[in-house]
Amino acid sequence: MRILVISDIHANLTALEAVLADAGDIDAVWCLGDLVGYGPDPNQCIERVAQLPQLTCLIGNHDAAALGKINLEAFNREARQSIRWLISNLSADSKAFLQALPEKVCLDEVTLSHGSPRNPVWEYVLDTCTATANFAHFDTLYCFVGHTHLPALCVSNNGTKPNNLILIRSDADITLTPRTIINPGSVGQPRDHNPRAAYALFYPAEKIWQPRRVNYDISAVQERIFQAGLPRRHAVRLSQGW
């Protein structure tokens, strides 16, 4: 079985289409949330994701904010501006799709959440301390998270030594060992200073995680952001991956 794992599309249809083309034939898709926010193509991205095979999709914090489930004051000024635009531009069908999304899902050996298993919508697993604390909040062998926009992993050492959170810098296959928290990075707004769209392929029988990056037409997305009147910073940062 070949599973596409994606997260943090952030209304970037061009990046999403590049990922889908690069991934090739897949048996299922696990989307870890934040389909919308920041980018110019929220309805198109939701429609595209909804059509993917054997889809399991979670709600992210920007998705929740678009539905009025999170106070906008929790976001910075530019993110608030983007979310207000999003609320005005989301279709009824898009809102209905987001409204039906769960916060956390367990699928056999894997727990899926957007932020963390402890706080699925909002918590960032950005450091070793946070990652270590979250091992107590899932019972499966693995936990796949998004939200940070950083491809990273942390393997539990059962207290024998520090559980280091490590950024994934290469495209080399990773054989997952129990218990691991791992993040595929962001499709639509990478923040590891690599502007290429990030995603992963997961082979559950072999326990193989295959991190992938793919180029896409960043300038086209930036132009649509400018045309929509969204914050300039959300366009500029795409070129540098921050």
CSV table of C-alpha atoms in Angstrom, one decimal:
chain,number,residue,atom,x,y,z
A,1,MET,CA,0.0,0.0,0.0
A,2,ARG,CA,1.2,3.5,-0.9
A,3,ILE,CA,-0.2,6.4,1.2
A,4,LEU,CA,0.3,10.0,0.4
A,5,VAL,CA,0.8,12.1,3.5
A,6,ILE,CA,0.3,15.9,3.1
A,7,SER,CA,-0.2,18.8,5.4
A,8,ASP,CA,-0.5,22.6,5.4
A,9,ILE,CA,-1.6,23.1,1.8
A,10,HIS,CA,-2.6,26.7,2.8
A,11,ALA,CA,-4.7,27.4,-0.3
A,12,ASN,CA,-1.8,26.9,-2.7
A,13,LEU,CA,-3.3,25.0,-5.5
A,14,THR,CA,-0.2,25.1,-7.7
A,15,ALA,CA,1.9,23.4,-5.0
A,16,LEU,CA,-0.8,20.9,-4.4
A,17,GLU,CA,-1.0,19.9,-8.0
A,18,ALA,CA,2.8,19.6,-8.3
A,19,VAL,CA,2.8,17.2,-5.3
A,20,LEU,CA,0.0,15.1,-6.7
A,21,ALA,CA,1.8,14.8,-10.0
A,22,ASP,CA,5.1,14.0,-8.4
A,23,ALA,CA,3.6,11.4,-6.1
A,24,GLY,CA,2.1,9.4,-8.9
A,25,ASP,CA,-0.3,6.5,-8.2
A,26,ILE,CA,-1.4,6.2,-4.6
A,27,ASP,CA,-3.8,4.0,-2.7
A,28,ALA,CA,-4.9,6.5,-0.1
A,29,VAL,CA,-4.3,10.1,1.1
A,30,TRP,CA,-3.9,11.3,4.7
A,31,CYS,CA,-4.2,15.1,4.9
A,32,LEU,CA,-3.1,16.5,8.3
A,33,GLY,CA,-5.0,19.8,8.0
A,34,ASP,CA,-4.7,23.5,7.2
A,35,LEU,CA,-6.1,23.2,3.7
A,36,VAL,CA,-6.7,27.0,3.7
A,37,GLY,CA,-5.2,30.2,5.0
A,38,TYR,CA,-2.4,32.4,3.6
A,39,GLY,CA,-2.9,31.4,0.0
A,40,PRO,CA,-5.2,32.5,-2.8
A,41,ASP,CA,-7.0,29.2,-3.8
A,42,PRO,CA,-9.0,28.0,-0.8
A,43,ASN,CA,-12.1,26.7,-2.6
A,44,GLN,CA,-10.0,25.0,-5.4
A,45,CYS,CA,-7.8,23.3,-2.9
A,46,ILE,CA,-10.7,21.9,-0.8
A,47,GLU,CA,-12.4,20.7,-4.0
A,48,ARG,CA,-9.2,19.0,-5.2
A,49,VAL,CA,-8.5,17.3,-1.8
A,50,ALA,CA,-12.1,16.1,-1.5
A,51,GLN,CA,-11.7,14.1,-4.8
A,52,LEU,CA,-8.6,12.2,-3.7
A,53,PRO,CA,-8.8,8.4,-3.2
A,54,GLN,CA,-9.4,6.9,0.2
A,55,LEU,CA,-9.1,10.3,1.9
A,56,THR,CA,-8.7,10.8,5.6
A,57,CYS,CA,-8.5,14.5,6.3
A,58,LEU,CA,-8.2,16.5,9.6
A,59,ILE,CA,-9.0,20.0,10.5
A,60,GLY,CA,-6.2,22.5,11.2
A,61,ASN,CA,-6.1,25.8,13.1
A,62,HIS,CA,-6.6,27.9,10.0
A,63,ASP,CA,-9.5,25.7,8.9
A,64,ALA,CA,-11.1,26.0,12.3
A,65,ALA,CA,-10.6,29.8,12.3
A,66,ALA,CA,-12.3,30.1,8.9
A,67,LEU,CA,-15.4,28.5,10.6
A,68,GLY,CA,-15.2,30.8,13.6
A,69,LYS,CA,-14.0,28.1,16.0
A,70,ILE,CA,-10.9,30.0,17.0
A,71,ASN,CA,-10.7,33.6,18.1
A,72,LEU,CA,-8.8,35.6,15.5
A,73,GLU,CA,-6.9,37.4,18.2
A,74,ALA,CA,-4.9,34.2,18.6
A,75,PHE,CA,-3.3,34.9,15.2
A,76,ASN,CA,-0.8,37.6,14.2
A,77,ARG,CA,-2.0,40.7,12.3
A,78,GLU,CA,-1.2,39.4,8.8
A,79,ALA,CA,-2.7,36.0,9.5
A,80,ARG,CA,-5.9,37.7,10.8
A,81,GLN,CA,-6.1,39.7,7.6
A,82,SER,CA,-5.7,36.5,5.6
A,83,ILE,CA,-8.4,34.7,7.6
A,84,ARG,CA,-10.9,37.6,7.2
A,85,TRP,CA,-10.4,37.4,3.5
A,86,LEU,CA,-10.8,33.6,3.7
A,87,ILE,CA,-14.1,33.9,5.6
A,88,SER,CA,-15.4,36.2,2.9
A,89,ASN,CA,-14.3,34.0,0.0
A,90,LEU,CA,-15.1,30.5,1.2
A,91,SER,CA,-18.0,28.8,-0.6
A,92,ALA,CA,-20.8,27.1,1.3
A,93,ASP,CA,-19.6,23.7,0.0
A,94,SER,CA,-16.0,24.5,1.3
A,95,LYS,CA,-17.3,25.4,4.7
A,96,ALA,CA,-19.4,22.3,4.9
A,97,PHE,CA,-16.4,20.2,4.0
A,98,LEU,CA,-14.2,21.8,6.7
A,99,GLN,CA,-17.0,21.6,9.3
A,100,ALA,CA,-17.1,17.8,8.9
A,101,LEU,CA,-13.4,17.3,9.6
A,102,PRO,CA,-12.2,15.6,12.8
A,103,GLU,CA,-9.4,16.8,15.0
A,104,LYS,CA,-7.6,13.5,15.5
A,105,VAL,CA,-7.9,10.1,13.9
A,106,CYS,CA,-6.3,6.7,14.8
A,107,LEU,CA,-5.8,4.3,11.9
A,108,ASP,CA,-4.4,0.9,13.0
A,109,GLU,CA,-0.8,1.7,14.0
A,110,VAL,CA,-0.9,5.5,13.3
A,111,THR,CA,-2.4,8.5,15.1
A,112,LEU,CA,-3.0,11.5,12.9
A,113,SER,CA,-3.3,15.1,14.2
A,114,HIS,CA,-2.6,18.5,12.9
A,115,GLY,CA,-0.8,20.0,15.8
A,116,SER,CA,0.0,17.3,18.3
A,117,PRO,CA,-1.8,14.3,19.9
A,118,ARG,CA,-2.1,16.3,23.1
A,119,ASN,CA,-3.7,19.4,21.5
A,120,PRO,CA,-4.6,18.4,17.9
A,121,VAL,CA,-5.5,21.8,16.5
A,122,TRP,CA,-3.1,24.2,18.1
A,123,GLU,CA,0.0,22.9,19.7
A,124,TYR,CA,3.3,23.1,17.8
A,125,VAL,CA,5.8,20.2,18.1
A,126,LEU,CA,8.8,22.4,17.6
A,127,ASP,CA,11.2,21.2,20.2
A,128,THR,CA,12.4,18.1,22.0
A,129,CYS,CA,10.6,18.9,25.3
A,130,THR,CA,7.2,19.3,23.6
A,131,ALA,CA,7.7,16.1,21.5
A,132,THR,CA,8.7,14.1,24.5
A,133,ALA,CA,5.6,15.2,26.5
A,134,ASN,CA,3.4,14.2,23.6
A,135,PHE,CA,4.4,10.5,23.6
A,136,ALA,CA,2.1,10.0,26.6
A,137,HIS,CA,-0.9,11.2,24.5
A,138,PHE,CA,-1.0,8.5,21.8
A,139,ASP,CA,-1.0,4.7,22.1
A,140,THR,CA,-0.2,3.8,18.5
A,141,LEU,CA,3.3,3.0,17.2
A,142,TYR,CA,3.5,6.2,15.2
A,143,CYS,CA,2.0,9.7,15.2
A,144,PHE,CA,1.9,11.9,12.1
A,145,VAL,CA,1.6,15.6,12.7
A,146,GLY,CA,1.8,18.9,10.7
A,147,HIS,CA,1.3,22.5,11.7
A,148,THR,CA,5.0,23.5,12.1
A,149,HIS,CA,5.7,23.4,8.3
A,150,LEU,CA,8.9,21.6,9.1
A,151,PRO,CA,9.8,18.0,8.0
A,152,ALA,CA,10.9,16.5,11.3
A,153,LEU,CA,10.9,13.4,13.5
A,154,CYS,CA,11.3,12.4,17.1
A,155,VAL,CA,11.8,8.8,18.2
A,156,SER,CA,11.0,7.8,21.8
A,157,ASN,CA,13.9,6.3,23.7
A,158,ASN,CA,11.8,5.2,26.6
A,159,GLY,CA,13.7,7.4,29.0
A,160,THR,CA,17.1,5.9,28.2
A,161,LYS,CA,18.4,9.1,26.6
A,162,PRO,CA,17.0,12.4,25.2
A,163,ASN,CA,14.3,12.2,22.6
A,164,ASN,CA,15.8,14.6,20.1
A,165,LEU,CA,13.6,16.3,17.6
A,166,ILE,CA,15.5,16.2,14.2
A,167,LEU,CA,14.8,18.1,11.0
A,168,ILE,CA,14.6,15.9,7.9
A,169,ARG,CA,17.1,17.4,5.5
A,170,SER,CA,17.3,14.7,2.8
A,171,ASP,CA,15.0,12.6,0.5
A,172,ALA,CA,16.4,9.3,1.8
A,173,ASP,CA,13.9,6.7,2.9
A,174,ILE,CA,13.3,6.4,6.7
A,175,THR,CA,12.5,3.0,8.3
A,176,LEU,CA,10.1,4.0,11.1
A,177,THR,CA,10.7,2.4,14.5
A,178,PRO,CA,8.2,2.4,17.4
A,179,ARG,CA,7.5,5.0,18.8
A,180,THR,CA,7.9,7.9,16.3
A,181,ILE,CA,6.4,11.3,15.9
A,182,ILE,CA,7.0,12.5,12.3
A,183,ASN,CA,6.0,15.6,10.2
A,184,PRO,CA,5.9,15.6,6.4
A,185,GLY,CA,6.4,19.4,6.2
A,186,SER,CA,4.2,21.8,4.3
A,187,VAL,CA,2.8,21.5,0.8
A,188,GLY,CA,1.9,25.2,0.3
A,189,GLN,CA,4.2,27.2,2.7
A,190,PRO,CA,7.4,25.4,3.7
A,191,ARG,CA,9.4,27.0,6.5
A,192,ASP,CA,12.7,25.1,6.5
A,193,HIS,CA,14.4,27.5,4.1
A,194,ASN,CA,13.6,25.1,1.2
A,195,PRO,CA,10.9,26.6,-1.0
A,196,ARG,CA,10.0,23.3,-2.7
A,197,ALA,CA,6.7,21.8,-1.7
A,198,ALA,CA,7.1,19.1,1.0
A,199,TYR,CA,5.2,15.8,1.4
A,200,ALA,CA,5.8,12.2,2.2
A,201,LEU,CA,4.9,8.7,1.0
A,202,PHE,CA,4.2,6.1,3.7
A,203,TYR,CA,4.4,2.3,3.1
A,204,PRO,CA,2.7,0.8,6.1
A,205,ALA,CA,3.6,-2.9,5.4
A,206,GLU,CA,7.3,-2.0,5.2
A,207,LYS,CA,7.2,0.8,7.8
A,208,ILE,CA,8.9,3.1,5.2
A,209,TRP,CA,8.5,6.9,5.3
A,210,GLN,CA,9.7,8.5,2.1
A,211,PRO,CA,10.2,12.3,2.4
A,212,ARG,CA,9.8,14.1,-0.9
A,213,ARG,CA,10.2,17.7,-2.2
A,214,VAL,CA,9.0,19.1,-5.6
A,215,ASN,CA,9.4,22.4,-7.4
A,216,TYR,CA,6.4,24.4,-8.5
A,217,ASP,CA,5.6,27.8,-10.1
A,218,ILE,CA,6.0,30.0,-7.1
A,219,SER,CA,5.8,33.2,-9.0
A,220,ALA,CA,2.3,32.3,-10.3
A,221,VAL,CA,1.1,31.8,-6.7
A,222,GLN,CA,2.7,35.1,-5.6
A,223,GLU,CA,0.9,36.9,-8.4
A,224,ARG,CA,-2.5,35.5,-7.3
A,225,ILE,CA,-1.8,36.5,-3.7
A,226,PHE,CA,-1.1,40.1,-4.8
A,227,GLN,CA,-4.2,40.1,-7.0
A,228,ALA,CA,-6.3,38.9,-4.1
A,229,GLY,CA,-5.0,41.7,-1.9
A,230,LEU,CA,-3.6,39.3,0.7
A,231,PRO,CA,-0.6,40.3,2.8
A,232,ARG,CA,2.5,40.8,0.7
A,233,ARG,CA,4.6,38.9,3.2
A,234,HIS,CA,2.7,35.7,2.6
A,235,ALA,CA,3.8,35.9,-1.1
A,236,VAL,CA,7.4,36.9,-0.5
A,237,ARG,CA,8.2,34.2,2.0
A,238,LEU,CA,7.3,31.5,-0.6
A,239,SER,CA,10.5,32.2,-2.6
A,240,GLN,CA,12.8,31.5,0.4
A,241,GLY,CA,10.8,28.9,2.3
A,242,TRP,CA,10.5,30.7,5.5
